[in-house]
Coordinates of C-alpha atoms and ligand atoms in Angstrom, one line a residue:
M1 CA 0.6 22.4 8.8
A2 CA -0.3 23.0 12.6
F3 CA -2.9 21.8 14.3
T4 CA -5.8 24.4 15.4
N5 CA -7.5 21.9 17.4
Q6 CA -6.1 21.5 21.0
Y7 CA -8.0 18.2 21.9
L8 CA -6.0 16.8 18.5
A9 CA -2.9 18.3 19.1
D10 CA -2.6 17.0 22.7
L11 CA -3.6 13.3 21.5
Y12 CA -1.1 13.7 18.7
D13 CA 1.3 14.4 21.5
K14 CA 0.2 11.3 23.4
V15 CA 0.8 9.0 20.3
V16 CA 4.1 10.3 19.8
A17 CA 4.9 9.5 23.6
R18 CA 3.6 6.3 23.6
N19 CA 5.2 4.9 20.3
K20 CA 8.7 6.2 20.7
G21 CA 11.1 6.6 17.6
E22 CA 7.9 5.1 15.5
V23 CA 8.6 8.3 13.4
E24 CA 6.9 6.6 10.1
F25 CA 3.6 6.0 12.3
H26 CA 3.9 9.5 13.7
Q27 CA 3.4 10.9 10.1
A28 CA 0.7 9.0 9.1
V29 CA -1.2 9.8 12.1
K30 CA -0.5 13.6 12.1
E31 CA -1.5 13.7 8.4
V32 CA -4.8 11.9 9.5
L33 CA -5.7 14.2 12.4
E34 CA -5.0 17.3 10.9
S35 CA -7.8 16.4 7.9
L36 CA -10.1 15.7 10.9
E37 CA -10.1 19.3 12.5
P38 CA -13.0 20.2 10.5
V39 CA -15.0 16.8 11.3
V40 CA -14.5 16.9 15.0
E41 CA -16.0 20.7 14.9
K42 CA -19.1 19.5 13.5
H43 CA -19.5 16.0 15.1
P44 CA -18.2 16.6 18.8
E45 CA -19.4 12.8 19.7
Y46 CA -16.3 11.4 18.3
I47 CA -14.2 13.2 20.7
K48 CA -16.7 12.6 23.9
M49 CA -17.0 8.6 23.0
G50 CA -13.1 8.1 22.6
V51 CA -13.5 7.0 18.9
I52 CA -10.3 9.2 18.1
D53 CA -8.0 8.1 20.9
S54 CA -9.3 4.5 20.2
I55 CA -8.6 4.7 16.4
V56 CA -4.5 5.3 17.1
E57 CA -4.5 2.4 19.2
P58 CA -4.1 -0.8 17.2
E59 CA -6.7 -3.9 18.9
R60 CA -4.1 -6.1 18.9
I61 CA 0.0 -6.1 18.3
I62 CA 1.4 -9.7 17.8
K63 CA 5.3 -10.1 17.8
F64 CA 7.1 -13.3 17.5
R65 CA 10.5 -15.0 16.7
V66 CA 10.8 -16.5 13.2
P67 CA 13.6 -19.1 13.3
W68 CA 14.7 -20.9 10.3
V69 CA 17.6 -22.8 8.5
D70 CA 19.3 -21.5 5.7
D71 CA 21.5 -23.6 3.1
S72 CA 24.4 -23.5 4.5
G73 CA 22.4 -25.3 7.5
K74 CA 22.9 -22.3 9.9
V75 CA 20.0 -21.1 12.2
Q76 CA 18.7 -17.8 11.2
I77 CA 16.4 -15.6 13.7
N78 CA 14.1 -13.0 12.1
R79 CA 11.1 -11.0 13.8
G80 CA 7.5 -11.2 12.8
F81 CA 4.7 -9.1 13.1
R82 CA 1.2 -8.8 12.9
I83 CA -0.9 -5.6 14.0
Q84 CA -4.6 -6.0 13.9
F85 CA -5.4 -2.4 14.3
N86 CA -9.3 -1.6 13.7
S87 CA -12.0 -4.4 12.9
A88 CA -15.0 -2.1 13.4
I89 CA -16.1 -2.9 9.8
G90 CA -14.8 -6.1 9.1
P91 CA -12.0 -8.8 9.4
Y92 CA -8.7 -7.4 9.9
K93 CA -6.9 -7.4 6.3
G94 CA -3.5 -6.0 4.9
G95 CA -0.4 -7.2 3.6
L96 CA 2.8 -8.8 4.8
R97 CA 6.1 -7.0 4.0
F98 CA 9.3 -9.1 4.0
H99 CA 12.2 -6.1 3.8
P100 CA 15.1 -5.8 6.4
S101 CA 13.7 -2.3 7.1
V102 CA 10.5 -3.6 8.6
Y103 CA 10.1 -2.8 12.6
E104 CA 6.9 -2.1 14.5
G105 CA 6.7 1.4 13.7
I106 CA 6.5 0.6 9.8
I107 CA 4.0 -1.9 10.4
K108 CA 1.9 0.2 12.7
F109 CA 2.1 3.0 9.8
L110 CA 1.0 0.7 7.2
G111 CA -2.0 -0.9 9.7
F112 CA -3.5 2.5 10.6
E113 CA -3.5 3.8 6.8
Q114 CA -5.0 0.2 6.1
I115 CA -8.3 1.4 8.0
F116 CA -8.9 4.0 5.9
K117 CA -7.9 2.4 2.8
N118 CA -10.0 -0.5 3.3
S119 CA -13.2 1.9 4.5
L120 CA -12.9 3.6 1.4
T121 CA -13.1 0.6 -0.9
G122 CA -16.9 0.4 0.4
L123 CA -16.0 -3.6 1.4
P124 CA -16.3 -4.9 4.7
I125 CA -12.7 -4.9 5.5
G126 CA -10.7 -3.8 8.8
G127 CA -7.1 -2.5 9.0
G128 CA -4.2 -4.8 10.0
K129 CA -0.6 -5.4 8.3
G130 CA 2.2 -7.7 9.0
G131 CA 5.6 -8.6 8.0
S132 CA 9.4 -9.3 9.3
D133 CA 12.8 -8.0 8.9
F134 CA 13.5 -11.0 6.6
D135 CA 15.1 -10.2 3.4
P136 CA 14.0 -12.1 0.3
K137 CA 16.6 -10.7 -1.8
G138 CA 19.4 -13.3 -2.8
K139 CA 17.7 -16.2 -0.9
S140 CA 17.3 -19.2 -2.6
D141 CA 13.4 -20.6 -2.9
M142 CA 14.3 -23.3 -0.5
E143 CA 15.3 -20.6 2.0
V144 CA 12.4 -18.4 1.2
M145 CA 9.9 -21.5 1.7
R146 CA 11.4 -22.6 5.1
F147 CA 11.2 -18.8 6.2
C148 CA 7.7 -18.5 5.1
Q149 CA 6.5 -22.2 6.8
S150 CA 8.4 -20.8 10.3
F151 CA 6.5 -17.5 9.8
M152 CA 3.1 -19.1 9.0
T153 CA 3.7 -21.4 11.7
E154 CA 3.2 -18.9 14.4
L155 CA 1.1 -16.6 12.3
S156 CA -1.4 -19.3 11.6
K157 CA -2.9 -18.9 15.5
H158 CA -4.0 -15.3 15.3
I159 CA -5.5 -15.3 11.6
G160 CA -8.5 -16.8 9.8
A161 CA -11.0 -16.3 7.1
D162 CA -13.4 -14.7 9.3
T163 CA -10.9 -12.9 11.7
D164 CA -7.7 -11.6 9.7
V165 CA -6.8 -12.2 6.0
P166 CA -3.1 -11.3 5.2
A167 CA -2.0 -10.9 1.6
G168 CA 1.5 -9.3 0.0
D169 CA 3.3 -6.3 0.0
I170 CA 6.9 -5.4 -0.3
G171 CA 8.8 -8.8 -0.8
V172 CA 5.7 -11.1 -0.6
G173 CA 4.4 -12.0 -4.0
G174 CA 2.7 -15.5 -5.2
R175 CA 5.8 -17.4 -4.4
E176 CA 5.7 -16.5 -0.6
I177 CA 2.0 -16.5 -0.3
G178 CA 2.0 -19.9 -1.6
Y179 CA 4.5 -21.3 0.4
M180 CA 2.5 -19.6 3.5
F181 CA -1.0 -20.8 2.5
G182 CA 0.4 -24.3 2.1
Q183 CA 1.9 -24.4 5.7
Y184 CA -1.5 -22.6 6.8
K185 CA -3.3 -25.4 5.3
R186 CA -1.1 -28.4 6.8
L187 CA -1.4 -27.1 10.3
R188 CA -5.0 -26.3 10.1
N189 CA -6.4 -29.2 8.2
E190 CA -8.8 -26.5 6.5
F191 CA -9.0 -25.0 2.7
T192 CA -10.1 -21.7 3.7
G193 CA -9.7 -18.0 1.8
V194 CA -7.2 -17.1 4.5
L195 CA -4.6 -15.4 2.2
T196 CA -5.1 -13.1 -0.6
G197 CA -2.9 -13.1 -3.6
K198 CA -3.1 -16.7 -4.0
G199 CA -2.4 -18.8 -7.1
L200 CA -5.2 -19.2 -9.8
T201 CA -5.1 -22.8 -9.4
Y202 CA -6.1 -22.6 -5.6
G203 CA -8.2 -20.5 -4.7
G204 CA -6.9 -16.8 -6.2
S205 CA -8.5 -14.1 -8.1
L206 CA -8.1 -13.1 -11.8
A207 CA -6.8 -9.7 -12.1
R208 CA -5.9 -9.7 -8.4
T209 CA -1.9 -9.7 -9.5
E210 CA -2.6 -6.5 -11.7
A211 CA -5.2 -5.1 -9.2
T212 CA -2.9 -2.4 -7.1
G213 CA -1.2 -1.0 -10.6
Y214 CA -4.6 -1.1 -12.9
G215 CA -6.5 0.6 -9.6
L216 CA -4.1 3.6 -9.5
C217 CA -4.5 4.2 -13.2
Y218 CA -8.3 4.0 -12.9
F219 CA -8.2 6.6 -9.9
T220 CA -5.9 8.9 -11.8
E221 CA -7.6 8.9 -15.1
A222 CA -10.9 9.8 -12.7
M223 CA -9.4 12.1 -11.3
L224 CA -7.8 13.6 -14.7
N225 CA -11.2 13.4 -16.3
D226 CA -12.7 15.4 -13.8
H227 CA -10.3 18.1 -14.6
G228 CA -10.8 17.6 -18.4
D229 CA -7.8 15.4 -18.8
S230 CA -6.7 12.2 -19.1
F231 CA -3.7 9.7 -19.7
K232 CA -3.7 10.0 -23.1
G233 CA -0.5 11.4 -25.0
K234 CA 1.2 12.1 -21.6
T235 CA 4.7 11.3 -20.3
V236 CA 4.7 9.1 -16.9
V237 CA 7.4 8.6 -14.6
I238 CA 7.1 5.4 -12.3
S239 CA 9.1 4.4 -9.3
G240 CA 9.6 1.0 -8.3
S241 CA 9.6 -2.3 -10.8
G242 CA 7.6 -4.2 -8.5
N243 CA 4.1 -5.6 -8.4
V244 CA 2.5 -2.1 -8.4
A245 CA 5.2 -0.5 -10.7
I246 CA 4.8 -2.9 -13.3
Y247 CA 0.8 -3.2 -13.6
A248 CA 0.7 0.7 -13.4
T249 CA 2.7 0.8 -16.5
Q250 CA 0.7 -1.5 -18.1
K251 CA -2.6 0.4 -17.7
A252 CA -1.1 3.6 -18.2
T253 CA 0.4 2.7 -21.6
Q254 CA -3.0 1.0 -22.6
L255 CA -4.9 4.2 -21.6
G256 CA -2.5 5.8 -24.1
A257 CA 0.6 7.4 -22.0
K258 CA 4.4 6.7 -22.6
V259 CA 6.1 5.7 -19.4
V260 CA 9.4 6.5 -19.3
A261 CA 11.0 5.4 -16.2
L262 CA 11.2 2.8 -13.8
S263 CA 13.6 2.0 -10.9
D264 CA 14.7 -0.2 -8.0
S265 CA 16.5 0.5 -4.7
N266 CA 19.6 0.6 -6.9
G267 CA 19.1 3.0 -9.3
Y268 CA 16.6 4.0 -12.4
V269 CA 16.6 3.6 -15.9
Y270 CA 15.3 6.1 -18.3
D271 CA 14.2 5.0 -21.8
K272 CA 12.9 8.0 -24.0
D273 CA 11.2 5.8 -26.1
G274 CA 9.1 4.1 -23.7
I275 CA 9.4 1.5 -21.4
D276 CA 9.6 -2.1 -22.9
L277 CA 7.4 -3.9 -20.5
D278 CA 8.0 -7.4 -21.4
A279 CA 11.5 -6.8 -20.9
V280 CA 11.0 -5.5 -17.5
K281 CA 8.8 -8.4 -16.6
E282 CA 11.4 -11.0 -17.8
I283 CA 14.2 -9.2 -15.5
K284 CA 11.8 -8.8 -12.3
E285 CA 9.3 -11.3 -12.5
V286 CA 11.3 -14.4 -14.0
K287 CA 15.1 -13.9 -13.6
R288 CA 14.2 -11.8 -10.3
G289 CA 17.1 -9.6 -11.4
R290 CA 18.1 -5.4 -11.2
I291 CA 16.4 -3.0 -13.2
K292 CA 19.8 -2.0 -14.5
E293 CA 19.9 -5.1 -16.9
Y294 CA 17.0 -3.5 -18.6
A295 CA 19.9 -0.5 -20.0
D296 CA 22.2 -3.4 -21.2
T297 CA 19.6 -4.6 -23.8
H298 CA 17.7 -1.4 -24.8
P299 CA 20.2 1.2 -26.5
S300 CA 18.0 3.8 -26.1
A301 CA 18.0 3.7 -22.2
E302 CA 20.3 5.1 -19.9
Y303 CA 20.7 3.6 -16.2
H304 CA 21.6 5.9 -13.3
E305 CA 22.7 4.8 -9.7
G306 CA 20.6 5.8 -7.1
C307 CA 16.7 6.3 -6.7
S308 CA 16.0 10.1 -6.0
G309 CA 17.1 11.0 -9.4
I310 CA 14.2 9.6 -11.5
W311 CA 11.9 12.9 -10.1
T312 CA 14.2 15.1 -12.0
I313 CA 13.3 13.4 -15.3
P314 CA 10.5 16.0 -17.0
C315 CA 6.9 14.3 -16.8
D316 CA 3.4 15.1 -16.8
I317 CA 2.1 12.4 -14.4
A318 CA 4.4 11.1 -11.7
L319 CA 3.2 7.6 -10.0
P320 CA 5.5 6.6 -7.1
C321 CA 5.0 3.0 -6.9
A322 CA 8.0 2.2 -4.7
T323 CA 8.3 3.0 -0.7
Q324 CA 7.6 5.3 1.9
N325 CA 8.9 9.0 1.9
E326 CA 10.4 8.6 -1.7
I327 CA 9.5 12.1 -2.8
N328 CA 10.7 14.9 -0.5
E329 CA 10.0 18.6 -0.8
E330 CA 13.0 19.4 -3.0
S331 CA 11.9 16.1 -5.5
A332 CA 8.3 17.6 -5.4
K333 CA 9.6 21.1 -6.3
T334 CA 11.7 19.8 -9.2
L335 CA 8.3 18.0 -10.5
V336 CA 6.6 21.0 -10.2
K337 CA 9.0 23.2 -12.1
N338 CA 9.0 20.4 -14.6
G339 CA 5.6 20.8 -15.3
V340 CA 3.7 17.8 -13.4
K341 CA 0.0 17.9 -13.7
A342 CA -0.8 15.2 -11.0
V343 CA 1.3 12.6 -8.7
A344 CA -0.9 9.7 -7.6
E345 CA 0.4 7.1 -5.2
G346 CA 0.8 3.4 -5.8
A347 CA 3.2 3.2 -3.0
N348 CA 2.2 3.7 0.6
M349 CA 3.0 7.2 1.9
P350 CA 5.9 8.0 -0.7
S351 CA 5.6 11.8 -0.5
T352 CA 6.5 13.6 2.9
P353 CA 4.2 16.1 4.2
E354 CA 6.3 18.8 2.5
A355 CA 6.1 17.4 -0.7
I356 CA 2.3 17.2 -0.5
E357 CA 2.4 20.8 0.6
V358 CA 4.3 21.6 -2.6
Y359 CA 1.6 19.6 -4.8
L360 CA -1.1 21.3 -3.1
N361 CA 0.2 24.9 -3.1
N362 CA 1.2 24.5 -6.9
G363 CA -2.4 23.2 -8.1
V364 CA -1.0 19.6 -8.9
L365 CA -3.6 17.3 -8.8
F366 CA -2.8 15.0 -5.9
G367 CA -4.1 11.5 -5.6
P368 CA -3.3 10.0 -2.0
A369 CA -2.0 6.5 -1.4
K370 CA -5.1 5.3 0.8
A371 CA -7.4 6.2 -2.2
A372 CA -5.1 6.0 -5.2
N373 CA -3.7 2.2 -4.5
A374 CA -6.9 0.6 -2.7
G375 CA -7.4 -1.3 -5.8
G376 CA -5.1 -4.0 -4.5
V377 CA -7.0 -4.6 -1.4
A378 CA -10.2 -4.0 -2.9
T379 CA -9.6 -7.1 -5.2
S380 CA -8.2 -9.2 -2.3
A381 CA -11.9 -8.5 -0.8
L382 CA -13.4 -9.5 -4.2
E383 CA -11.1 -12.8 -3.9
M384 CA -12.5 -13.5 -0.3
S385 CA -16.2 -12.9 -1.8
Q386 CA -14.9 -15.8 -4.4
N387 CA -13.5 -18.0 -1.9
S388 CA -17.0 -17.6 0.4
Q389 CA -19.0 -18.3 -2.7
R390 CA -16.5 -21.3 -3.9
L391 CA -16.8 -19.5 -7.4
S392 CA -14.3 -17.7 -9.5
W393 CA -15.2 -14.6 -11.6
T394 CA -13.5 -14.0 -15.0
F395 CA -10.8 -11.5 -15.5
D396 CA -13.2 -9.0 -17.1
E397 CA -15.8 -9.3 -14.0
V398 CA -13.3 -8.6 -12.0
D399 CA -11.8 -5.8 -13.8
A400 CA -15.0 -4.2 -14.1
K401 CA -15.7 -4.0 -10.5
L402 CA -12.2 -2.9 -9.8
K403 CA -12.6 0.1 -12.2
G404 CA -16.3 1.0 -10.5
I405 CA -14.6 0.7 -7.2
M406 CA -11.9 3.1 -8.0
E407 CA -13.9 5.5 -9.6
N408 CA -16.4 5.8 -6.4
I409 CA -13.4 5.9 -4.3
Y410 CA -12.5 9.1 -6.4
A411 CA -16.0 10.3 -6.4
N412 CA -16.2 9.9 -2.5
C413 CA -13.1 11.6 -1.9
A414 CA -13.6 14.4 -3.6
A415 CA -17.4 14.6 -2.5
A416 CA -15.8 14.4 1.1
A417 CA -13.3 17.3 0.6
K418 CA -16.1 19.6 -0.7
E419 CA -18.2 18.9 2.1
Y420 CA -15.8 20.3 4.6
G421 CA -14.8 23.1 2.5
L422 CA -11.4 21.8 1.0
E423 CA -12.6 21.4 -2.5
G424 CA -9.9 19.5 -4.5
N425 CA -7.9 18.6 -1.4
Y426 CA -8.0 14.6 -2.2
A427 CA -5.8 13.7 0.7
A428 CA -8.0 15.2 3.3
G429 CA -11.0 14.1 1.4
A430 CA -9.8 10.5 1.9
N431 CA -9.0 10.9 5.2
I432 CA -12.3 12.2 6.2
A433 CA -14.6 9.8 3.9
G434 CA -12.7 6.7 5.0
F435 CA -12.7 8.0 8.7
K436 CA -16.4 8.4 8.8
K437 CA -17.7 4.8 8.3
V438 CA -15.1 3.4 10.6
A439 CA -16.0 6.1 13.3
D440 CA -19.6 5.7 13.2
S441 CA -19.1 1.6 13.2
M442 CA -17.0 2.4 16.2
L443 CA -20.1 4.7 17.9
A444 CA -22.4 2.1 17.3
H445 CA -20.3 -0.8 18.8
G446 CA -19.9 1.3 22.2
V447 CA -16.8 1.4 24.3
V448 CA -15.2 -1.9 23.2
Ligands
NDP501 P1 7.4 -5.3 -4.9 O1 8.3 -6.1 -3.7 O2 6.8 -6.2 -5.7 O3 8.6 -4.1 -5.5 C1 8.6 -3.0 -4.6 C2 9.6 -2.1 -5.3 O4 10.0 -1.0 -4.7 C3 10.9 -2.8 -5.9 O5 11.1 -2.2 -7.2 C4 11.8 -2.3 -5.0 O6 13.0 -2.6 -5.5 C5 11.5 -0.9 -4.5 N1 11.9 -0.9 -3.1 C6 11.5 -1.4 -2.0 N2 12.1 -0.8 -0.7 C7 12.7 0.0 -1.5 C8 13.3 1.4 -0.7 N3 13.8 1.2 0.6 N4 14.2 2.1 -1.5 C9 13.8 2.3 -2.9 N5 13.4 1.4 -3.3 C10 12.7 0.3 -2.9 O7 6.2 -4.4 -3.7 P2 4.8 -3.7 -4.1 O8 5.2 -3.3 -5.7 O9 3.9 -4.7 -3.8 O10 5.0 -2.5 -3.5 C11 5.3 -1.2 -3.8 C12 4.6 -0.1 -2.9 O11 3.3 -0.3 -3.0 C13 4.3 -0.7 -1.1 O12 4.7 0.9 -0.7 C14 3.4 -1.4 -1.0 O13 3.2 -0.9 0.5 C15 2.6 -0.6 -1.9 N6 1.1 -1.2 -1.9 C16 1.4 -2.7 -2.7 C17 0.1 -3.1 -2.7 C18 0.1 -4.5 -3.5 O14 -0.9 -4.9 -3.9 N7 1.2 -5.0 -3.8 C19 -1.0 -2.7 -2.4 C20 -1.3 -1.4 -1.9 C21 0.3 -0.6 -2.0 P3 14.1 -3.7 -4.9 O15 13.6 -4.6 -5.7 O16 15.4 -2.8 -5.3 O17 14.0 -3.8 -3.5

């Protein structure tokens, strides 16, 4: 798709020139700006008051050295980032990613997406994201602890329960959040909800671990129901085998579907009898092993090297839950050829723009990441509320709120798409609905 609005086309060129080589960020900005074309036609005040120019520029970028000592006594140096992108509707909120591919462009794209996602939840949270090029894979617990302590030593100067509340993302789960929380508490001598995704013994929320995967399925079920369909009896392919993938598998199965494939960054397993989730949890959550090991103990399963082959498995519903740009045009065409009915994104930006075009042109129901995976951050915001109240809600209470939030997000995306003449295009609907709340708040705040 090309821009028809010259102002937005020029602004996009400016973003590319100012953020050289940050291709993931360019991709995320382009997708949002294209969706905003009908909005700026109707609301020229957003352009006049510089709202769109402001929204593509982070409020603050923090970049720092993270020195730590490995088990052999050698000093290691990593890079840390926190991008505080937009605080118009609440304190910055967004995960930390520890993965060797992390650089400023990845964190910027994730932080930018987070603004709209957080707005869609209906909760008062702004957008931010952070992380490091540290790779937790293959590191001992003590190495991970030393890294997390060093990372938090710098990060603690910039965050706070009313300022910026990070959470987990790729490579950052309960273990890492625990080490970072411990260090923050020690440095600041305060026990506050400065991180979410905490353990249940020290302020974590029930259902936060499950929230992104469960939320993805609640969103998808709402989208399917609106089209007279449901998960019941469907064959589902899910990529990844981390936090999001595991709990998406659990909820899709509870809703009556059969999940037949999962993956990691080395390859994928296909189990025609349906994935045995307890075995996956044991491999990934307890042993921190590889998905390949699943096939060793399950004769009904095949293991294949490489990630993209997972999209050649025929399925009714595809839930990409690993990483950005994991479904390209070719994979999308294969999914369509094999009769996929719905694609909903658990990962952030897992479909390339060309893949999205393929879904939309072939009548595939498409749940975009910033709407479909917003359940994680929504439940993080519920964790913040519980911490502020110094109360803990039950699993069922949190889960019921999550389900209601995801159904609302679907309804709002559908309504916004319809209002702007793009009925059924939930990607555009998510961008528009997420944008408007933030933009109106920015207008109210003046030029700041
Ligand atoms: P985890 O670290 O728990 O799991 C990530 C999974 O994706 C692993 O199976 C990993 O394989 C695989 N993966 C990671 N990088 C790549 C890659 N470059 N190529 C192929 N596979 C890869 O992370 P999460 O489950 O938390 O996050 C998954 C996605 O969901 C991310 O896009 C994240 O931003 C998004 N997300 C997460 C939320 C959350 O609450 N956790 C909230 C909203 C979105 P391996 O083990 O081999 O690295």
